[in-house]
Tab-separated table of C-alpha atoms (C1' of nucleotides) in Angstrom:
chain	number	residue	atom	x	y	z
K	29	UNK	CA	0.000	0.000	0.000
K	30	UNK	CA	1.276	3.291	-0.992
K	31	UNK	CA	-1.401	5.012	0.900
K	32	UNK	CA	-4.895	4.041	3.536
K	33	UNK	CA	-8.060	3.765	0.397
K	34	UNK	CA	-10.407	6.827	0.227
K	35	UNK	CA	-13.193	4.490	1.957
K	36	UNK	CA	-12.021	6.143	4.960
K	37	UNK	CA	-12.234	9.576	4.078
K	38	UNK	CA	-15.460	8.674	1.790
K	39	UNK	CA	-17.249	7.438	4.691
K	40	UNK	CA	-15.901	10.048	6.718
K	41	UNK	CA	-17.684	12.252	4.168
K	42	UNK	CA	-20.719	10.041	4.241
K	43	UNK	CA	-21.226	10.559	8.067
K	44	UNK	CA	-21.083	14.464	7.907
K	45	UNK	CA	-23.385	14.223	5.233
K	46	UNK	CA	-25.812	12.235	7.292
K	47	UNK	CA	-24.914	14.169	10.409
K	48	UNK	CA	-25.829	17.413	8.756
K	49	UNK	CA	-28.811	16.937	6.076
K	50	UNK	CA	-30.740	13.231	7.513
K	51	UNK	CA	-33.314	14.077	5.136
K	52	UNK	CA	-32.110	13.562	1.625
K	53	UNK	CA	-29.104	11.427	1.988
K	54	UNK	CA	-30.040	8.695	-0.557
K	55	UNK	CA	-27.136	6.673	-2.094
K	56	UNK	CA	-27.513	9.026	-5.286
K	57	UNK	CA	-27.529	12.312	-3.020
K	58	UNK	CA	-24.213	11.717	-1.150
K	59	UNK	CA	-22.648	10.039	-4.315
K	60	UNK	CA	-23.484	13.912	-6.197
K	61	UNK	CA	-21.451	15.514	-2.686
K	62	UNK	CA	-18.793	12.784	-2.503
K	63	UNK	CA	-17.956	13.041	-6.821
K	64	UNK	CA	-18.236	9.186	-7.039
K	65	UNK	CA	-20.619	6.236	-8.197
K	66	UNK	CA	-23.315	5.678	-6.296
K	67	UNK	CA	-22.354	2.376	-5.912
K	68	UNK	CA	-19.080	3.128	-4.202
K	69	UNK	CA	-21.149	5.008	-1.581
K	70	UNK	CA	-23.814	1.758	-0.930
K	71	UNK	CA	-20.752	-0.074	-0.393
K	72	UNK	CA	-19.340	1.946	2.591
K	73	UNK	CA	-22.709	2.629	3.668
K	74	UNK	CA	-23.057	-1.575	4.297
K	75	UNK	CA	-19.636	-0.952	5.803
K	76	UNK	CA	-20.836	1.421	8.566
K	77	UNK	CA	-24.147	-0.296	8.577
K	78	UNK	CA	-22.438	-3.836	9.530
K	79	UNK	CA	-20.272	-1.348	12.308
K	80	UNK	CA	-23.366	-0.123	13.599
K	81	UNK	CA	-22.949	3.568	12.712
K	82	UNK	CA	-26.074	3.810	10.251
K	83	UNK	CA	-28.980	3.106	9.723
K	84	UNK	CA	-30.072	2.125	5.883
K	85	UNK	CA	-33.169	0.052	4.693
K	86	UNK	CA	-33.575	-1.403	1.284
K	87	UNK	CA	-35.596	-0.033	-0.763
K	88	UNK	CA	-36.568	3.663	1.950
K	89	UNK	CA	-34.580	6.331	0.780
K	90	UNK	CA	-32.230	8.285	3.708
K	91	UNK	CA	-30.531	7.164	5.983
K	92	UNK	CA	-29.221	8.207	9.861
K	93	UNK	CA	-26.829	7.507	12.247
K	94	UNK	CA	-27.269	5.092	14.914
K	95	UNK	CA	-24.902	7.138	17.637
K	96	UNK	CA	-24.847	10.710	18.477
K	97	UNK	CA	-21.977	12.403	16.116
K	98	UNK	CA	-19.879	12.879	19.465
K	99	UNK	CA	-19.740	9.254	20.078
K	100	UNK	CA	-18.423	8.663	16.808
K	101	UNK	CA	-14.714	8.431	16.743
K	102	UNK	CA	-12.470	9.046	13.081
K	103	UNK	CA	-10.852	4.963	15.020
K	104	UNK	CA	-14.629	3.894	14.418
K	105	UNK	CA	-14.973	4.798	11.130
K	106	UNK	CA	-11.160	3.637	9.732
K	107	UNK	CA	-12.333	0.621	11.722
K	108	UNK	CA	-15.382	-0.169	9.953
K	109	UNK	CA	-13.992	0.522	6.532
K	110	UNK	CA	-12.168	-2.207	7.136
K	111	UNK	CA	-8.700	-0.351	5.736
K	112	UNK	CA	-5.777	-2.115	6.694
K	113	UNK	CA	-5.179	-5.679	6.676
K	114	UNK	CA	-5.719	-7.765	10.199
K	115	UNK	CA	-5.717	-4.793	12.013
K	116	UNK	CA	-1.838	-4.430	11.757
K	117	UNK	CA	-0.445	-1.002	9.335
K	118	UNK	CA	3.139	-2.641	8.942
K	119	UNK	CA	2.975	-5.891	7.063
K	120	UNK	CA	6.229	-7.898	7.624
K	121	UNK	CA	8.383	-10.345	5.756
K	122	UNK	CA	7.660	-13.642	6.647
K	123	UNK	CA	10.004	-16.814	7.401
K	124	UNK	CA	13.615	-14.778	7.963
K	125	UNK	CA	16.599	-17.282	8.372
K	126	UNK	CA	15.877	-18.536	11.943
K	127	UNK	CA	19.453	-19.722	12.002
K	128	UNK	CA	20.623	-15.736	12.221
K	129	UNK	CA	20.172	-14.000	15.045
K	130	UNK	CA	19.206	-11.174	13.534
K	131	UNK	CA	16.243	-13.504	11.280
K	132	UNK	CA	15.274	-15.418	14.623
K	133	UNK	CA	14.432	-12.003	16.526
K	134	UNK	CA	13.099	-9.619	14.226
K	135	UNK	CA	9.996	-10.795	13.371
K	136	UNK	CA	8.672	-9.959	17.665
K	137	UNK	CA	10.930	-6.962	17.968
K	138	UNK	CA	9.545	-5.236	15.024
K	139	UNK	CA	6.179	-6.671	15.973
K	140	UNK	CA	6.319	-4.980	19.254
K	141	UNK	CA	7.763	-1.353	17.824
K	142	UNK	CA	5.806	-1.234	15.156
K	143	UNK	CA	2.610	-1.666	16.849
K	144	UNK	CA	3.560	0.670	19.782
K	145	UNK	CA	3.752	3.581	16.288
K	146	UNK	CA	0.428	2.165	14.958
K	147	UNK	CA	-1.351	2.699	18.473
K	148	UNK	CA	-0.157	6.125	18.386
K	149	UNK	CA	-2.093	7.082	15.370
K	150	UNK	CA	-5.110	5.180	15.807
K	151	UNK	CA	-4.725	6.859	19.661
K	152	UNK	CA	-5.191	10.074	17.787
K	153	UNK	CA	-7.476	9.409	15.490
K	154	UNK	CA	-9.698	8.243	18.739
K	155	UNK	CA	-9.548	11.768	20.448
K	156	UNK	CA	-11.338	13.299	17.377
K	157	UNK	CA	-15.442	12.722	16.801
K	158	UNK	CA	-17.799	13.483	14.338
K	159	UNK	CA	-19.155	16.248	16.456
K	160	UNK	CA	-16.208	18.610	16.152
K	161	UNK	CA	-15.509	18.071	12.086
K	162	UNK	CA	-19.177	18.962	11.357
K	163	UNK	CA	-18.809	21.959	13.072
K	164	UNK	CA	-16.445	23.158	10.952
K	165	UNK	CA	-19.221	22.333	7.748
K	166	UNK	CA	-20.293	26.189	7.784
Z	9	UNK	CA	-2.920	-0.089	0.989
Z	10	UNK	CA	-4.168	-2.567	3.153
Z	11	UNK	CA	-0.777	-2.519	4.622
Z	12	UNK	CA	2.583	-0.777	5.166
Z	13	UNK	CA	5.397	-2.853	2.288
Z	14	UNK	CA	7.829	-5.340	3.222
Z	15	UNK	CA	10.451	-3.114	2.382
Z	16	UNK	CA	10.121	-1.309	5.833
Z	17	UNK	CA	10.679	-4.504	7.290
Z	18	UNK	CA	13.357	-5.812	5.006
Z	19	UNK	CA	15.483	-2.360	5.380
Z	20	UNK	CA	15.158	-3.071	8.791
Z	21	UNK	CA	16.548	-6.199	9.006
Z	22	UNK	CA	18.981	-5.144	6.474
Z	23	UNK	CA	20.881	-2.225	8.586
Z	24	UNK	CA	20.380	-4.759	11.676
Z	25	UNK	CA	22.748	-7.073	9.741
Z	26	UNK	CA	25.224	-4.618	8.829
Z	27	UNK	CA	25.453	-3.253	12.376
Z	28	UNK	CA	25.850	-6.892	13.936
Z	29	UNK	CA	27.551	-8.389	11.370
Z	30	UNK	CA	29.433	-6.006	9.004
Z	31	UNK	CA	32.296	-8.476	7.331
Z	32	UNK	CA	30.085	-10.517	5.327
Z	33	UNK	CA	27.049	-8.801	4.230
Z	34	UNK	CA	26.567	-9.255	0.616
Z	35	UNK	CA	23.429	-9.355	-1.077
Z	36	UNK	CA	23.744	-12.863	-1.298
Z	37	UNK	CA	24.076	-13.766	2.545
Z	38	UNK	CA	21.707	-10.918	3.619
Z	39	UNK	CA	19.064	-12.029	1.079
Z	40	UNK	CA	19.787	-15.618	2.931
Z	41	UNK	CA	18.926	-13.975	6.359
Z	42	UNK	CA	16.042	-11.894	5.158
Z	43	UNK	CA	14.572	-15.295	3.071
Z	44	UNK	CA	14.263	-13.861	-0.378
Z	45	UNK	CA	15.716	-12.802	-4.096
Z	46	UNK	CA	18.915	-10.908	-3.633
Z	47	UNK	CA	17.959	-8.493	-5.793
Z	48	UNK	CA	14.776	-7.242	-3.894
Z	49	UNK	CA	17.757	-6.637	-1.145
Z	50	UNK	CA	19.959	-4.816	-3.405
Z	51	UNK	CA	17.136	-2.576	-4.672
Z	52	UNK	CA	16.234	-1.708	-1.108
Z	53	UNK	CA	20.074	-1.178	0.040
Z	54	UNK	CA	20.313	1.134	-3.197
Z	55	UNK	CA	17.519	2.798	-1.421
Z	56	UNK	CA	18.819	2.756	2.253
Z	57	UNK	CA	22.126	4.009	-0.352
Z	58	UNK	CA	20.689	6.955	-1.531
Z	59	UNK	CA	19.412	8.020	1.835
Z	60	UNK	CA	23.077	8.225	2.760
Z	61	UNK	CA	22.543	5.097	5.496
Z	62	UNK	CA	24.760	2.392	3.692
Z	63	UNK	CA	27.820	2.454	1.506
Z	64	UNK	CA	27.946	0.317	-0.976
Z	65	UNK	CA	29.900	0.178	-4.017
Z	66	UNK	CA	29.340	-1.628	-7.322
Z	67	UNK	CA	31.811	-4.473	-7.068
Z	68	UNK	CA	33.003	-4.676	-3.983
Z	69	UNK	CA	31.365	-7.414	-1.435
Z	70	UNK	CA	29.791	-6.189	2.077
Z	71	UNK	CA	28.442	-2.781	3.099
Z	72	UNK	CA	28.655	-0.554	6.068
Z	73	UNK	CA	26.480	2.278	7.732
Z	74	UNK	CA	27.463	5.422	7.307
Z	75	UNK	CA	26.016	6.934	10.748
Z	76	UNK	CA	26.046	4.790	14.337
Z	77	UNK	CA	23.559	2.426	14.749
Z	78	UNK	CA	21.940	5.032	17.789
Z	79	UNK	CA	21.794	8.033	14.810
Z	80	UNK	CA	19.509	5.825	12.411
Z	81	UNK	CA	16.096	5.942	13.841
Z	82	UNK	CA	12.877	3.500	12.235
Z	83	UNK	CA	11.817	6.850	11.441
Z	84	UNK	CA	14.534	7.406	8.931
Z	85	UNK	CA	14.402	3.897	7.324
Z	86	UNK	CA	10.521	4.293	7.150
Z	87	UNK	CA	11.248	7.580	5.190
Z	88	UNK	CA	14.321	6.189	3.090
Z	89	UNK	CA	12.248	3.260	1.675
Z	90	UNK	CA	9.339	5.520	0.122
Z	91	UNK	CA	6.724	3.360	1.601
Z	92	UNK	CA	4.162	5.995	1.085
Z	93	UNK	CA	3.181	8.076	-1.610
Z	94	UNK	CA	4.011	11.897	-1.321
Z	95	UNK	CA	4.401	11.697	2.547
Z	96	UNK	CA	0.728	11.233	3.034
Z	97	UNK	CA	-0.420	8.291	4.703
Z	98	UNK	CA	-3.947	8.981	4.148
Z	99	UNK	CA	-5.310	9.225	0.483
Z	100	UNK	CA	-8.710	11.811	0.210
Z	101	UNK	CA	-11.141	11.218	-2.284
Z	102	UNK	CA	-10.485	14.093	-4.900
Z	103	UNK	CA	-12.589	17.039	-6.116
Z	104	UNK	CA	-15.574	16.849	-3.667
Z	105	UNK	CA	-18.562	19.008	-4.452
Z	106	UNK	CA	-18.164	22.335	-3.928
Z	107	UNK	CA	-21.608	23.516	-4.156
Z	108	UNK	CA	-22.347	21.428	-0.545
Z	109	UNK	CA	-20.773	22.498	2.455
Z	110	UNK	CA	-19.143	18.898	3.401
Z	111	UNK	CA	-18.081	18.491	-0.073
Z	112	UNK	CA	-16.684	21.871	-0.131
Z	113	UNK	CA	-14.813	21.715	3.431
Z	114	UNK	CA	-13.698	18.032	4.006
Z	115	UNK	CA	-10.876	18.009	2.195
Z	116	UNK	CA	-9.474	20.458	4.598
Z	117	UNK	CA	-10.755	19.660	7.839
Z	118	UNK	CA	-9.425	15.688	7.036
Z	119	UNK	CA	-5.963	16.922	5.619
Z	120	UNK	CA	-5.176	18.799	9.433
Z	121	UNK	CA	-6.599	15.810	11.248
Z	122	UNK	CA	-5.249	12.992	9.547
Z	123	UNK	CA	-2.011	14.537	8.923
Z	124	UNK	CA	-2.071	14.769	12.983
Z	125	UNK	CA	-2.664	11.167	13.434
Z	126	UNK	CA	0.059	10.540	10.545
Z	127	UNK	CA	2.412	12.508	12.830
Z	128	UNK	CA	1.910	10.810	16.101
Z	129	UNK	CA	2.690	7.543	14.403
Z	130	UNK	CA	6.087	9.303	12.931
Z	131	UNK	CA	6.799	10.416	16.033
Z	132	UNK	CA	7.128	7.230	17.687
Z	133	UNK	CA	8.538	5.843	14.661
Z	134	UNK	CA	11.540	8.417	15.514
Z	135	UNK	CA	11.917	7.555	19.102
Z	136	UNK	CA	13.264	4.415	17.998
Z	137	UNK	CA	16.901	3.639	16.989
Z	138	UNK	CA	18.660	0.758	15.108
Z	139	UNK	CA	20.993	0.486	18.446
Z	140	UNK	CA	18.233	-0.437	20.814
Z	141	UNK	CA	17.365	-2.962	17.953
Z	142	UNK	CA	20.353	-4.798	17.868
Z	143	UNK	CA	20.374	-4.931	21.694
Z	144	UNK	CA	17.686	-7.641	21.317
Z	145	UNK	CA	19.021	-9.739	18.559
Z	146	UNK	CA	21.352	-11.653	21.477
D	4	DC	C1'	44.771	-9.488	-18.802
D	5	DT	C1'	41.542	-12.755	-17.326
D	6	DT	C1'	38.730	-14.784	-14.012
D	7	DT	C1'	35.603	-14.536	-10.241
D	8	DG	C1'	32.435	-12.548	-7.265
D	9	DT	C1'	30.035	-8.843	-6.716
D	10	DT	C1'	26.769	-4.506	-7.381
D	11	DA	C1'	23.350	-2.120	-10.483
D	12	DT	C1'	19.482	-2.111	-13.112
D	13	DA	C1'	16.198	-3.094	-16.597
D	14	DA	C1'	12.568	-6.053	-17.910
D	15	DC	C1'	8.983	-9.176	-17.175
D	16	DC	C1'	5.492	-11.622	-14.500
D	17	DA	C1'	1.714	-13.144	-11.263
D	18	DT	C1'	-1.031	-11.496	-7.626
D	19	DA	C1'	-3.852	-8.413	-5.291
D	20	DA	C1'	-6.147	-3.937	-3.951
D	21	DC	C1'	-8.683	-0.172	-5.679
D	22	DG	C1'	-12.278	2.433	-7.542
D	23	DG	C1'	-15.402	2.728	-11.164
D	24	DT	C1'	-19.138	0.655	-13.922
D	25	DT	C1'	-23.072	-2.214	-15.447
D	26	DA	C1'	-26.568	-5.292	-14.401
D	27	DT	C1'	-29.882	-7.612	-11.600
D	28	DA	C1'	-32.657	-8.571	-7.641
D	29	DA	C1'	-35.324	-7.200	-3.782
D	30	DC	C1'	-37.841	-3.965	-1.176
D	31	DA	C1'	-41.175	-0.029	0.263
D	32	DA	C1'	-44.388	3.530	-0.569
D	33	DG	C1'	-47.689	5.824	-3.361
X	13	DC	C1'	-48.328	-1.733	-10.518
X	14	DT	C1'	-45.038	1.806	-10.880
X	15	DT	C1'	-41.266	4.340	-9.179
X	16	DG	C1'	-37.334	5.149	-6.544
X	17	DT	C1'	-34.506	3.094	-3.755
X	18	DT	C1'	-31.009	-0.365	-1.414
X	19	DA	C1'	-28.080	-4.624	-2.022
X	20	DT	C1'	-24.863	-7.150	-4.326
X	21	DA	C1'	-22.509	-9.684	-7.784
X	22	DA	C1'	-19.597	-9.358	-11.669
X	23	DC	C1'	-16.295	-7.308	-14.519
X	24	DC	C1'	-12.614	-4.011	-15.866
X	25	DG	C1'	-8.476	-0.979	-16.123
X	26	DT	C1'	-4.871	0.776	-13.244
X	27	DT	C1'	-1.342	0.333	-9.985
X	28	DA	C1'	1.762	-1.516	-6.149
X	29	DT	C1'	4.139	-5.405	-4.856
X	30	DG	C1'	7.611	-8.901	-4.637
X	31	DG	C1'	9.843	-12.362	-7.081
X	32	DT	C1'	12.648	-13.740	-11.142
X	33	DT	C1'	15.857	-13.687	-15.135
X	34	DA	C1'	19.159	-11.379	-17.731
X	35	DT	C1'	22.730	-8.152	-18.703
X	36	DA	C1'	26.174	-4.724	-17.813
X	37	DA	C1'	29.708	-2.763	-15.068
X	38	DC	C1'	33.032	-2.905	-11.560
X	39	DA	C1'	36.994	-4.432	-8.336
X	40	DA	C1'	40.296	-7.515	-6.581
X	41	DA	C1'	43.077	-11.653	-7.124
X	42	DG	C1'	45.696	-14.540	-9.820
DNA sequence: CTTTGTTATAACCATAACGGTTATAACAAG
DNA sequence: CTTGTTATAACCGTTATGGTTATAACAAAG
């Protein structure tokens, strides 16, 4: 990965939109915001519908959240969009030389390290909610 | 993305080898330690090369660092390997709509946040050295 | 000068993620 | 029954990735 897939900032997108307007946000709506195919938009909406972060209905237009937008965290929507790999940011090579020292240890020393720097930004991305980006939707 | 390249990893383990054991560190016996093609090593230590943390020279067997194992930090590596695109970890969705006040304002109000979350993980990537690596590969 | 072991790099390939697109089915309300 | 919607499968072009082969250039030893 050269860089975390627009779902994230999509559905981020998607939320405000929701947040903001509940009454026309139809697939087609937010998709005419978001400058995409409607299609792209169902799909994250099933994505923060399976999280528990929407409410959608086949076939009834609109949808809403299911939380308040200050109980929304940016960690619960890069969680539900599902946008790394088994929760880990750092993928690492596999099966190094376990007769080296160096290719017995690395794999848990890097393990460790790298997932003390991945905490730290999905730490941060916790402290900010839904509640204080659509306040800056003027 | 779903997740971070190998090539962090690999660099890694790469300068690890150099530090511990700088005599015989060819492409050949690191690409034996790391468990793959020698020239996916020698692409990333032309890399770590141009980043001015390894000298190599066309020729010659075995490399060296070029700053003390406690002066390269995972920080460093993580930047010398181009593992993301443009220094932004987190891709936005491009040309919103600006007639609607989301469209119009996310891109901004994402950009600060994420870039935030982006940093903290930097951050911690740079409080990390190769030296207390090697400490651990006993 | 030639041989040997190396670095450097281009080229190609299979795999997978991504985002867009079309098509089809199912649903709800008027 | 019609209309507008959600849901989802299927396909496609683009790109990153990591492995592989091949070729050129270089340096040291003989």
């Amino acid at each position: 990965m050269k860089q975390i897939s627009t779902r994230f900032s999509i559905a981020v997108h998607i939320l405000s939109l929701i947040a903001v307007s509940p009454g026309d946000c139809t697939g087609d709506y937010i998709a005419g915001s978001v400058n995409t195919n409607p299609v792209v938009v169902r799909r994250i909406m099933g994505m923060l519908k399976k999280a528990g972060l929407v409410d959608v209905r086949p076939g009834v237009g609109g949808a809403s959240l299911r939380k308040r937008p200050d109980e929304i965290t940016l960690l619960n929507v890069y969680r539900a969009v599902d946008v790394i790999e088994g929760n880990q940011l750092f993928r690492l090579h596999e099966a190094p030389n376990p007769v080296c020292p160096v290719g017995r240890n690395i794999e848990s020393v890097l393990q460790s390290e790298l997932k003390e720097a991945q905490t730290a930004m999905e730490q941060r991305l916790s402290q900010t909610h839904l509640g204080q980006l659509i306040e800056r939707f003027t």
